[in-house]
Short mmCIF file of C-alpha atoms and ligand atoms in Angstrom, two decimals:
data_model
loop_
_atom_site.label_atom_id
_atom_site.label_comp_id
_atom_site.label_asym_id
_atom_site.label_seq_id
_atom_site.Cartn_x
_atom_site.Cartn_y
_atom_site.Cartn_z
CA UNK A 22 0.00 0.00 0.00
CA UNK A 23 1.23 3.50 -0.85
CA UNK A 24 1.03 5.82 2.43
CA UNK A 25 2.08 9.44 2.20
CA UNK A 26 2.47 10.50 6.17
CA UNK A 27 1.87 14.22 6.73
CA UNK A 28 3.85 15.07 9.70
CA UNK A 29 2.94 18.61 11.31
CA UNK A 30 4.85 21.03 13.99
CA UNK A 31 4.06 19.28 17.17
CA UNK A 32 6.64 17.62 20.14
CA UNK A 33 5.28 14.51 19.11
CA UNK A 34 7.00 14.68 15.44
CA UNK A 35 9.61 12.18 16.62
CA UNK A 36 6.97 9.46 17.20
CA UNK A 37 6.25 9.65 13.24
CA UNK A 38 9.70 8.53 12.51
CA UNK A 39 8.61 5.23 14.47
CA UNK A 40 5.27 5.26 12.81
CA UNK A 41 7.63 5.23 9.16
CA UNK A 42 9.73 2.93 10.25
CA UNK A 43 6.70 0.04 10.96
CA UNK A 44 4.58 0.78 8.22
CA UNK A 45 7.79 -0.33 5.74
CA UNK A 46 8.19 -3.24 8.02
CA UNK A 47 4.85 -3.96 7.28
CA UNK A 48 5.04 -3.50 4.00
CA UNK A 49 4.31 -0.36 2.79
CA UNK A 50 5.72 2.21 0.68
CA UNK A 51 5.84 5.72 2.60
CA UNK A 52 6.17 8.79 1.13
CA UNK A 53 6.22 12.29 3.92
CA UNK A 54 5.42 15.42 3.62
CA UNK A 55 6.30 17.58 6.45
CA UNK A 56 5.30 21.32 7.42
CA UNK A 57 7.66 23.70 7.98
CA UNK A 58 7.19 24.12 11.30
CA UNK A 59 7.72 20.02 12.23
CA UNK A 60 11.34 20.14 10.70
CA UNK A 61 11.79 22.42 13.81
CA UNK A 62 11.20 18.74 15.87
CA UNK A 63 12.59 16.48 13.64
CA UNK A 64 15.07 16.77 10.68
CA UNK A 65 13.95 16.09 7.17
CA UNK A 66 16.78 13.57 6.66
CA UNK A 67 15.71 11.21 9.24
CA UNK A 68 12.01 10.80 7.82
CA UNK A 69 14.22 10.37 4.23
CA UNK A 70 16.34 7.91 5.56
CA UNK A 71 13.84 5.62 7.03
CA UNK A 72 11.06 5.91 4.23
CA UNK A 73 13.78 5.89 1.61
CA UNK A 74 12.18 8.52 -0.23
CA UNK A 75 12.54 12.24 -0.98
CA UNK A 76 10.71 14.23 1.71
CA UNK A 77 8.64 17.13 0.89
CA UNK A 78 8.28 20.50 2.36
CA UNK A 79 8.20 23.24 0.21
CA UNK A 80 6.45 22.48 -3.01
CA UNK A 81 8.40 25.90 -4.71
CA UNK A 82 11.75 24.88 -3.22
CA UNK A 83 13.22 22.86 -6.26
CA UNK A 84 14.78 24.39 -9.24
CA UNK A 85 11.82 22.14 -11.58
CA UNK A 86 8.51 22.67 -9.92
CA UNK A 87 6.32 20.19 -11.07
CA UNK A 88 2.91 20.07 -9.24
CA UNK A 89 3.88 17.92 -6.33
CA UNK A 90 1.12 18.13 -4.41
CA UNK A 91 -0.90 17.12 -7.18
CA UNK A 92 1.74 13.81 -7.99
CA UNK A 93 1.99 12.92 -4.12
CA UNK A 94 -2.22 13.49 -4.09
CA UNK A 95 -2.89 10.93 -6.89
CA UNK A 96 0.06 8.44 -5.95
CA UNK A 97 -1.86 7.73 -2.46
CA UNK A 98 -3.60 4.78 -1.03
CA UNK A 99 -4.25 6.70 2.43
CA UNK A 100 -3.32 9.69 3.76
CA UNK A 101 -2.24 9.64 7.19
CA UNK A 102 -1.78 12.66 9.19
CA UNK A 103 0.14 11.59 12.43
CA UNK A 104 0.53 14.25 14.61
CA UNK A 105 -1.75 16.58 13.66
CA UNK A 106 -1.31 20.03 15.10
CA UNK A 107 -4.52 22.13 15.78
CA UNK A 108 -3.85 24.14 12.74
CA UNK A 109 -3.53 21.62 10.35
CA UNK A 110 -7.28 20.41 11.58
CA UNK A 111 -8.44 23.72 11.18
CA UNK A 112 -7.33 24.15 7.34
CA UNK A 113 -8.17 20.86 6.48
CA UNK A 114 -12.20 21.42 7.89
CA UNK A 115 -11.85 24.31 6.06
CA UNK A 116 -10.11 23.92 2.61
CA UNK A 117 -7.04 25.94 3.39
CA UNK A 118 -4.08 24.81 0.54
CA UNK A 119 -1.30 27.28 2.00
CA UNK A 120 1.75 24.62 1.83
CA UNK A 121 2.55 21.23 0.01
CA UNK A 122 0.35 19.29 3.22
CA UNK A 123 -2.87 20.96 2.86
CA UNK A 124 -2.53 21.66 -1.07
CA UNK A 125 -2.14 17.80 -1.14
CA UNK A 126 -4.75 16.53 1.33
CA UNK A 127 -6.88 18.96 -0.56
CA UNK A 128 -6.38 17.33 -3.75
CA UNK A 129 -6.21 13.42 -3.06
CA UNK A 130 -9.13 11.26 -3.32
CA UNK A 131 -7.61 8.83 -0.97
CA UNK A 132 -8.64 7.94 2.27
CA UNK A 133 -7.82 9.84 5.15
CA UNK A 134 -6.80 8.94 8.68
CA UNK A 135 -5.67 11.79 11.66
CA UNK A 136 -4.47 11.53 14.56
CA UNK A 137 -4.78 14.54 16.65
CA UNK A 138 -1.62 15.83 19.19
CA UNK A 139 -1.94 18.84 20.78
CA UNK A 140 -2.58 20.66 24.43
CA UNK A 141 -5.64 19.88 26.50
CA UNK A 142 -6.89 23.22 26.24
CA UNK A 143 -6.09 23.38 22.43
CA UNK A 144 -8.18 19.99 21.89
CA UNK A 145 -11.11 21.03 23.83
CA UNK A 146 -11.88 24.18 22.25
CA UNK A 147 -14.69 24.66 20.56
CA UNK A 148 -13.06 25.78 17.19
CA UNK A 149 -10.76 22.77 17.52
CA UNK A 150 -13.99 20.46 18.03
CA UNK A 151 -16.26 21.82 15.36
CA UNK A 152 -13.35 21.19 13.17
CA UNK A 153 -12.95 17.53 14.28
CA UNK A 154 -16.59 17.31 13.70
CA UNK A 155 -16.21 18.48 10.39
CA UNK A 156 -13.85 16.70 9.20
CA UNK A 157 -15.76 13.19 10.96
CA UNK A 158 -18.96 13.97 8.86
CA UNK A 159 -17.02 14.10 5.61
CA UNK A 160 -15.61 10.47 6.04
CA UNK A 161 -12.20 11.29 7.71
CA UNK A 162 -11.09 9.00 10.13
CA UNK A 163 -10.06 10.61 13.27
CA UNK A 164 -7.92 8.00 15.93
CA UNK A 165 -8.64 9.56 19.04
CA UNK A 166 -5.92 11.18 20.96
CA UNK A 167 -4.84 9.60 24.32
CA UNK A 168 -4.92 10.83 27.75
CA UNK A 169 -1.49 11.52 29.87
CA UNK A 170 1.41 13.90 30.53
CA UNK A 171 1.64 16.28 27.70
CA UNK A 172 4.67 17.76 26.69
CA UNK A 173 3.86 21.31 28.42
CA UNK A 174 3.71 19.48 31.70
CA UNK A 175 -0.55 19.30 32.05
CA UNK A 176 -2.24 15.92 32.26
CA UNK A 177 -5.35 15.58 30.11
CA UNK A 178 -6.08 14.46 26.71
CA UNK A 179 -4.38 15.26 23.68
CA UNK A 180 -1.23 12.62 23.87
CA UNK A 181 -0.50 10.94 19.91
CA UNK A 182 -1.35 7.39 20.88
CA UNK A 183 1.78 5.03 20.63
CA UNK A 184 3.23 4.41 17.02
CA UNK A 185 2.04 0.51 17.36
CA UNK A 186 -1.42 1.52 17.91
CA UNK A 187 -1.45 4.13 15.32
CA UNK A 188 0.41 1.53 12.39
CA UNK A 189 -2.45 -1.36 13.43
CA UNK A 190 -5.14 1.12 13.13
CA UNK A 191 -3.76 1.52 9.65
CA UNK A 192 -2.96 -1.94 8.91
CA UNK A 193 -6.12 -2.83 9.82
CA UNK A 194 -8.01 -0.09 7.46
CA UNK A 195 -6.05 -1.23 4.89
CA UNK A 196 -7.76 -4.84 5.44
CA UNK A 197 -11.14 -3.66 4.93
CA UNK A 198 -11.86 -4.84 0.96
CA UNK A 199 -15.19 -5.99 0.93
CA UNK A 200 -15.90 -9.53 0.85
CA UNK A 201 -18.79 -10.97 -1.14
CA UNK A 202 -18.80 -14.17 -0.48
CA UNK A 203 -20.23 -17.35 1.93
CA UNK A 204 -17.98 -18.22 4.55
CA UNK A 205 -18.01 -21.05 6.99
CA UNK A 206 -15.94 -20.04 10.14
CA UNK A 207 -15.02 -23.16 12.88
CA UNK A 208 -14.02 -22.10 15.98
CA UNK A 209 -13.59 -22.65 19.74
CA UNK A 210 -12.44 -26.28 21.54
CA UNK A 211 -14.40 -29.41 20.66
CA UNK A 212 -15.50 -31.68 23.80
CA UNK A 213 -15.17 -34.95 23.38
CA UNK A 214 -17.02 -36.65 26.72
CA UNK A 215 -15.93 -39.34 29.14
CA UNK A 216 -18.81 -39.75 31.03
CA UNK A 217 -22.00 -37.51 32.31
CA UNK A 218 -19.56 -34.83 34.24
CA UNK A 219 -16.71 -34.91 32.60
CA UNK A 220 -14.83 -34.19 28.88
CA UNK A 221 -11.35 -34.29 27.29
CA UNK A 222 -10.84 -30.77 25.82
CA UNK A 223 -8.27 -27.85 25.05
CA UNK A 224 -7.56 -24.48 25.85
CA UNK A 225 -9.01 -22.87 22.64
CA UNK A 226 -10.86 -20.22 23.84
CA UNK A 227 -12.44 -19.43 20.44
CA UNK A 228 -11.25 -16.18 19.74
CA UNK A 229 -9.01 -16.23 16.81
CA UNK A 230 -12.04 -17.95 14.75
CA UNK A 231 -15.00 -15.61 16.53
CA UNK A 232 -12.35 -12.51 15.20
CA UNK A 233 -12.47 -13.79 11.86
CA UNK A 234 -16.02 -14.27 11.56
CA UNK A 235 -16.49 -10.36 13.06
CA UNK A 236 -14.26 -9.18 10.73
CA UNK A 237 -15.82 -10.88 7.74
CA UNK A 238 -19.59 -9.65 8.85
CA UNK A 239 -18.19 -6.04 8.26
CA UNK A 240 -16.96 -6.50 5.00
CA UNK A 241 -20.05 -7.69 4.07
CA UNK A 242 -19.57 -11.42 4.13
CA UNK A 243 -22.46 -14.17 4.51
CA UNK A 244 -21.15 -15.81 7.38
CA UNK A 245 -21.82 -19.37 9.12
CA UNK A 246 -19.87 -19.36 12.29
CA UNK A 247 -19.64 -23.24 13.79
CA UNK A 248 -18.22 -23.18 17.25
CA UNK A 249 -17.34 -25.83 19.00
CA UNK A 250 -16.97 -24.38 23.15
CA UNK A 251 -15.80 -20.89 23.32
CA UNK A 252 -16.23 -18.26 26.08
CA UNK A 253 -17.51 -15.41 23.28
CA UNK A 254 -20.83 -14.22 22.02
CA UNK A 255 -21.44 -14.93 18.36
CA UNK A 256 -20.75 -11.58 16.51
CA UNK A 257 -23.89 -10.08 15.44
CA UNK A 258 -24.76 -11.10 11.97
CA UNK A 259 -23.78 -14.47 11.74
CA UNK A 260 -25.74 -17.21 11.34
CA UNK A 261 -24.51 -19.15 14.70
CA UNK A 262 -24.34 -22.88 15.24
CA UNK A 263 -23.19 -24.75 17.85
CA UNK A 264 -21.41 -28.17 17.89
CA UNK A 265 -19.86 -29.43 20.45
CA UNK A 266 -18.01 -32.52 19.52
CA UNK A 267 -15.88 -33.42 16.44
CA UNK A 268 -18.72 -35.30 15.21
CA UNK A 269 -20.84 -32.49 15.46
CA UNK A 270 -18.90 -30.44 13.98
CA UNK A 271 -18.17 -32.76 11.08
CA UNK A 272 -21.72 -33.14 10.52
CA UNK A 273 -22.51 -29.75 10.69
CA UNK A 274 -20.05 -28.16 8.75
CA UNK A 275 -20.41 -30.85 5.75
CA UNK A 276 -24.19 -29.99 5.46
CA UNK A 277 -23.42 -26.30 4.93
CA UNK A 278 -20.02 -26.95 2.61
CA UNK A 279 -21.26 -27.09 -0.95
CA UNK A 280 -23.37 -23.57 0.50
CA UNK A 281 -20.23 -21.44 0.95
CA UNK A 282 -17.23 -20.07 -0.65
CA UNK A 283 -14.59 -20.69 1.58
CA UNK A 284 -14.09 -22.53 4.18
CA UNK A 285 -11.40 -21.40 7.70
CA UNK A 286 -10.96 -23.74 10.68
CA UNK A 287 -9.35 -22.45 13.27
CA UNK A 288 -11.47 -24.93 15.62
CA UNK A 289 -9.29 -26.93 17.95
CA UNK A 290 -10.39 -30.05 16.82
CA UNK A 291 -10.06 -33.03 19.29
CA UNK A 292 -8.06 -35.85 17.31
CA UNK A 293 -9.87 -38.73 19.55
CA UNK A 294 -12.66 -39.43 21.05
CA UNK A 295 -13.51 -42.12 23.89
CA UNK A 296 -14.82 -45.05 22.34
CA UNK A 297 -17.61 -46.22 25.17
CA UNK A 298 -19.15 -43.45 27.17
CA UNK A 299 -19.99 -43.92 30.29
CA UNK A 300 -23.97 -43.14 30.94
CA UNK A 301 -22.88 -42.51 34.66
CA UNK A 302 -20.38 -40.66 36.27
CA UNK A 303 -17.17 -43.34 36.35
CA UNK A 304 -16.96 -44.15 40.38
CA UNK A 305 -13.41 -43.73 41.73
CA UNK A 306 -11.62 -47.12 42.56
CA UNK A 307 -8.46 -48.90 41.24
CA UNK A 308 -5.06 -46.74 41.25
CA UNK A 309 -5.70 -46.33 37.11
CA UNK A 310 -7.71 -45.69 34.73
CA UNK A 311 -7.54 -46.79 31.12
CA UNK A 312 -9.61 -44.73 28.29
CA UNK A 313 -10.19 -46.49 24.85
CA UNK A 314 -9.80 -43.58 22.39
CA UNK A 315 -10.68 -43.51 18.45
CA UNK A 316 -10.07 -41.59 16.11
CA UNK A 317 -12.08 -38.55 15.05
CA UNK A 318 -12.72 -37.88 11.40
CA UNK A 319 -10.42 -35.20 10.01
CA UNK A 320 -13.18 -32.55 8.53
CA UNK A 321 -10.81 -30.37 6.94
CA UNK A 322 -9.05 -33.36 4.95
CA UNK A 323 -12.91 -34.64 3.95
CA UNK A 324 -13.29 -31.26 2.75
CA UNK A 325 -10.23 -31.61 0.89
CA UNK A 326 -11.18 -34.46 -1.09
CA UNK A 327 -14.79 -33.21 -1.86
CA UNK A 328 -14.37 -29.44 -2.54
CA UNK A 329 -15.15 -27.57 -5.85
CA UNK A 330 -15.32 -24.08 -5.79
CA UNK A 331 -14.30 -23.22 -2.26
CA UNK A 332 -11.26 -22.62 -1.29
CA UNK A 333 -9.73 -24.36 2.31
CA UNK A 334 -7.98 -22.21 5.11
CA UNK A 335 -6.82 -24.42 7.87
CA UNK A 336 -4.44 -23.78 10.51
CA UNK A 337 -1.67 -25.69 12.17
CA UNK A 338 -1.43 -25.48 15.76
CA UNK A 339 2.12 -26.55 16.72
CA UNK A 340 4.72 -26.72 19.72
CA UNK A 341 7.57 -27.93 17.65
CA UNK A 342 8.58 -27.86 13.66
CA UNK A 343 6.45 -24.92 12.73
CA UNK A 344 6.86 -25.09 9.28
CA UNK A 345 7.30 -28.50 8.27
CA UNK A 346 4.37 -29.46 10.15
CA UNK A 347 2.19 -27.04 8.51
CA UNK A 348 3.31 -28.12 4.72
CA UNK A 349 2.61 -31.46 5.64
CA UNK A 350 -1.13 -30.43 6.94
CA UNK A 351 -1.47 -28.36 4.35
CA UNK A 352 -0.18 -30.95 1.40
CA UNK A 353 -2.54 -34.03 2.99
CA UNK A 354 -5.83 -32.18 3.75
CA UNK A 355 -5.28 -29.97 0.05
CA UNK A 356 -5.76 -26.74 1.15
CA UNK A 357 -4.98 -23.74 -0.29
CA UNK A 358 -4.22 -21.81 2.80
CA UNK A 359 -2.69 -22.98 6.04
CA UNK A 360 -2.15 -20.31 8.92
CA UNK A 361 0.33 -21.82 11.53
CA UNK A 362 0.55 -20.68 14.59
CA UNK A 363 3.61 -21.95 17.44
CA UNK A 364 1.27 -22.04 20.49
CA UNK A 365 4.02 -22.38 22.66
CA UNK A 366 5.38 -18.62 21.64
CA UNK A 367 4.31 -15.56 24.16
CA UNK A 368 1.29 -14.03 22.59
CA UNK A 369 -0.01 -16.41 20.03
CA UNK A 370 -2.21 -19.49 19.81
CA UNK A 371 -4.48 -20.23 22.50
CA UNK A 372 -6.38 -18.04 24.51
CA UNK A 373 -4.30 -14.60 23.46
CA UNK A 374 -5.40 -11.49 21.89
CA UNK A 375 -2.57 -11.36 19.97
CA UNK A 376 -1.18 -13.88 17.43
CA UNK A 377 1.79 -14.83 15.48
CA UNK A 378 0.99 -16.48 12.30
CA UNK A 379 2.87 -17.64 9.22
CA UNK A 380 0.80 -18.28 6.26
CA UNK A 381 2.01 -21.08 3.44
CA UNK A 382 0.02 -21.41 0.25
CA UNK A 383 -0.55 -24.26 -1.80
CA UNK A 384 2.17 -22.88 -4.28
CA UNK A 385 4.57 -22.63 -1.42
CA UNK A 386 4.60 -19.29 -0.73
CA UNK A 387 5.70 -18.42 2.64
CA UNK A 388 4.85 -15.46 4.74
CA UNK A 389 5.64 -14.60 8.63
CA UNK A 390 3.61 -12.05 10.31
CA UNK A 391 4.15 -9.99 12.83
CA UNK A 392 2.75 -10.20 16.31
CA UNK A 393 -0.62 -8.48 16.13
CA UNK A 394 -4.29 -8.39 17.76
CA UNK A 395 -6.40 -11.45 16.14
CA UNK A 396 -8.93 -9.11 14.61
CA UNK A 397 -5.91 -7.43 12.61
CA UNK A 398 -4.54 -11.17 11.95
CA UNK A 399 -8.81 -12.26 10.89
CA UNK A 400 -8.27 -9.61 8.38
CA UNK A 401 -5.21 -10.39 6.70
CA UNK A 402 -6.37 -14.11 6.72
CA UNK A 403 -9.73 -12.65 4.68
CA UNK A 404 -7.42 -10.25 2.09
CA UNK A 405 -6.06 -14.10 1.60
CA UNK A 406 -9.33 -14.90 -0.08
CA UNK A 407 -9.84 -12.21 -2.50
CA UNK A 408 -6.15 -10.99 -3.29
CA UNK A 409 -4.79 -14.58 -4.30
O1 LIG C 20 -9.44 -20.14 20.02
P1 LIG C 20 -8.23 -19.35 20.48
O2 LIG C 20 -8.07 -19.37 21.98
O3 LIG C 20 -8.22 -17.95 19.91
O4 LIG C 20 -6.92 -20.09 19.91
C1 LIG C 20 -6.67 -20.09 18.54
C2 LIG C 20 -6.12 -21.44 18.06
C3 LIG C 20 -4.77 -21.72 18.71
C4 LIG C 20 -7.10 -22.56 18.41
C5 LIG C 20 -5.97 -21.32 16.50
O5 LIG C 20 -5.08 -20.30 16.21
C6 LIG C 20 -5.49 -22.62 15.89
O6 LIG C 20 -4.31 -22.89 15.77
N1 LIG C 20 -6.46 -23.48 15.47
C7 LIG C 20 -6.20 -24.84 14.94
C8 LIG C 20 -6.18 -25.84 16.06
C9 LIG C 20 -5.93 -27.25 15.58
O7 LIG C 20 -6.72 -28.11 15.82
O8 LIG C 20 -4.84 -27.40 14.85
P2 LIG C 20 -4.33 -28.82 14.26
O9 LIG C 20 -2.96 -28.51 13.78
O10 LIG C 20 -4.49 -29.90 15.24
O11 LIG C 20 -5.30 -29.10 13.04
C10 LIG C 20 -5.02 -28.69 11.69
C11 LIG C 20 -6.27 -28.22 11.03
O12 LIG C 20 -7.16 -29.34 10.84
C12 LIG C 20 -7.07 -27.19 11.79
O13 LIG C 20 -7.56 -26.25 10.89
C13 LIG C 20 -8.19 -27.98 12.43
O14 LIG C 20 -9.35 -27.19 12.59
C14 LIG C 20 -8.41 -29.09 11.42
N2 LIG C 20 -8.84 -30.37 11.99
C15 LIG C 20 -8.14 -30.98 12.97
C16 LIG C 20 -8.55 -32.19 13.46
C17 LIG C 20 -9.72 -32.80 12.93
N3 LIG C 20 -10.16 -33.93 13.40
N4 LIG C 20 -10.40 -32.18 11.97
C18 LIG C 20 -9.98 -31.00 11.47
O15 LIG C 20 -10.61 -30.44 10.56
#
C-alpha cells in the first residue's frame, strides 16, 4: 500500500519517525510530507532515511517545480496525518491549501486517517472540536488522541497514541476490501465426553475464529460461524451454530459446505474421542484408569477431497517444527491456505489477543507475520481470499 504521512509542527514529530519505520516493516511504501514548522522537531533527513524517499516541504523549493502536491495526491492509497497540530485540523475542515500538506490533502481522493496531538486546552476548544466534527462527517477517520502527561507538563487528553497503535489502526483499514462471499468459520475447543460430568478438551478459547467471523460480517460477508466451546458471544450477523463434539462439527459443517465459498478452521479439533461413554459418572476405585480412544474424522481433509469451488484455510497449531508441520497439513488435507501458529510462543495461539501467524500457500509461498491483535490477523487471513 502506498502511504504518504503528513507530519505537522508538534513535540510529538519524533513518534512519526517510528510510525515510518513500521509501516515499511509492514510493508508499505511511505512517502512524507512535512510542514515547515515540524522540521523544527525532527530533521527532514531522518524521515528520508527511514522511508527511503525524498521528503517534501516546500512544493516551490526545487529548481523544476512540477505540481507535487498534485503527484503525491494521486500516488496515495491513504493519507495519514500523524501528529496533527490544531492548525492543520483547522485548514483541512476548512479547505485551506497554503503549503505542500494541505494543497495535497486537498487534492487526493484517498482515504484519510488523523491523529490529533496537541494541548488539553487546544483539543477542547470549541473551534478545535467543530473542526474535528467536520472533518468526521465528511468520512475522515479521526484515531482519538490519548490521555497523559503532555509535553507542556498538564495531564489531560491530547497525547498521539503510541506508534504501534497508530500503524495497526492503519494496517487494519487497509484490510477492509469488501468480501462478497459465503464463509463457513469453525471455531472454539471441541468436547469430546468421558462420562456424564466430565470431557477431554483444550484451551481454545475461540477467539481467533469468533475474530475472523467479526471481521468478515463487516466487510459484508455471509457468514456461518460453527463453534465448537468458546467463552464469546457470536458476533452479530452471523448465522450461529453450535457443535460441540468433532462429530458435530463434522456433521454440521459438511451440510453447509457445498453452501459457501470458503471454508477457515481455526477450531481446535479433538483428534480422539472415547470409544464407550460412560452413561454414569465413572466411580473412583483402582489406582488407574484406562480410556479407549478412536479416532475422530479429520473434517478439513474430507473437505479436501470433496471441494469444488471453495477454497480451504486451515491452521496448524504446533509446539515444535512450525513449518514442516504445517506443509505437511497443508499438502494431505489440500488446502490452499494454512495459517500456523507456534502455540508455545508468548502471545499467540491459544487463549491470546494477539497472534503470530505464518501463512504457506498451496504454491509454497511463505509469509511470517508480525505479532498483532487477532482481529488485525482475521483480516489479513480474509485479504487471503480475494487478493490470491
Ligand atoms: O481459540 P483461540 O483461543 O483464539 O486459539 C486459537 C487457536 C490456537 C485454536 C488457533 O489459532 C489454531 O491454531 N487453530 C487450529 C487448532 C488445531 O486443531 O490445529 P491442528 O494442527 O491440530 O489441526 C489442523 C487443522 O485441521 C485445523 O484447521 C483444524 O481445525 C483441522 N482439523 C483438525 C482435526 C480434525 N479432526 N479435523 C480438522 O478439521
Amino acid at each position: 500500500m502506498k502511504i504518504l504521512l503528513g507530519v505537522t509542527g508538534s513535540i510529538a514529530a519524533y513518534k512519526a519517525v517510528e510510525i515510518t519505520s513500521r509501516l515499511k516493516k509492514a510493508g508499505n511504501e511511505v512517502k512524507v510530507i512535512m510542514t515547515a514548522n515540524a522540521t523544527k522537531f525532527v530533521s527532514k533527513r531522518t524521515f528520508a532515511e527511514i522511508s527511503k524517499n525524498a521528503v517534501s516541504v516546500d512544493m516551490f523549493s526545487e529548481p523544476d517545480y512540477k505540481a507535487e502536491h498534485i503527484e503525491l495526491a494521486s500516488w496515495a492509497d491513504l493519507v495519514l496525518i500523524a501528529p496533527a497540530t490544531a492548525n492543520i485540523i483547522a485548514k483541512i475542515a476548512n479547505g485551506i491549501a497554503d503549503d505542500t500538506l494541505s494543497t495535497t490533502i486537498l487534492a487526493t481522493k484517498a482515504p484519510v486517517i488523523i491523529c490529533p496531538a496537541m494541548n488539553t486546552n487546544m483539543l477542547s476548544n470549541t473551534a478545535t472540536q467543530t473542526n474535528l466534527k467536520t472533518l468526521t462527517q465528511r468520512g475522515i477517520e479521526i484515531i482519538e488522541p490519548a490521555t497523559g502527561i503532555l509535553a507542556c507538563q498538564t495531564v489531560g487528553k491530547g497525547r498521539l497514541p503510541e506508534p504501534a497503535e497508530i500503524v495497526e489502526k492503519i494496517l487494519n483499514h487497509q484490510n477492509k476490501k469488501p468480501l462478497p462471499m459465503k464463509l463457513l468459520v469453525t471455531a472454539g475447543a471441541t468436547i469430546e465426553p468421558i462420562d456424564p460430568v466430565r470431557y477431554i478438551t483444550n484451551h481454545s478459547t475461540g477467539r481467533m475464529g469468533y475474530a475472523i467471523a467479526t471481521q468478515a460480517i463487516k466487510r459484508g460477508a455471509e457468514v456461518i460461524l460453527i463453534s465448537a466451546k468458546a467463552e464469546l458471544q457470536p458476533p452479530e450477523g452471523v448465522k450461529f451454530i453450535k457443535a460441540e463434539t468433532a462429530l458435530e462439527m463434522h456433521d454440521k459443517v459438511l451440510e453447509h459446505f457445498n453452501s459457501v465459498d470458503a471454508v477457515i478452521m481455526t477450531a481446535a479439533v479433538s483428534d480422539y474421542r472415547v470409544k464407550n461413554i460412560s452413561t454414569q459418572k465413572i466411580k473412583k476405585s483402582a489406582d488407574t484408569l484406562t480410556l479407549e480412544l478412536v479416532k475422530n474424522p479429520d473434517i478439513l481433509k474430507e473437505l479436501g477431497k470433496v471441494k469444488t469451488k471453495q477454497k480451504l484455510i486451515g491452521f496448524a497449531a504446533e509446539t515444535e517444527n512450525l513449518l514442516e508441520n504445517a506443509q505437511r497439513k497443508l499438502r494431505e488435507k489440500n488446502l490452499d491456505f494454512i495459517v500456523a501458529n507456534n502455540v508455545t510462543q508468548a502471545g499467540a495461539g491459544f487463549a491470546a489477543d494477539t497472534n503470530i501467524a505464518t501463512f504457506i500457500s498451496k504454491t509454497g509461498q511463505v509469509q511470517n507475520l508480525p505479532k498483532m491483535s487477532k482481529l488485525s490477523l482475521a483480516d489479513e487471513i480474509l485479504n487471503l481470499l480475494i487478493e490470491r
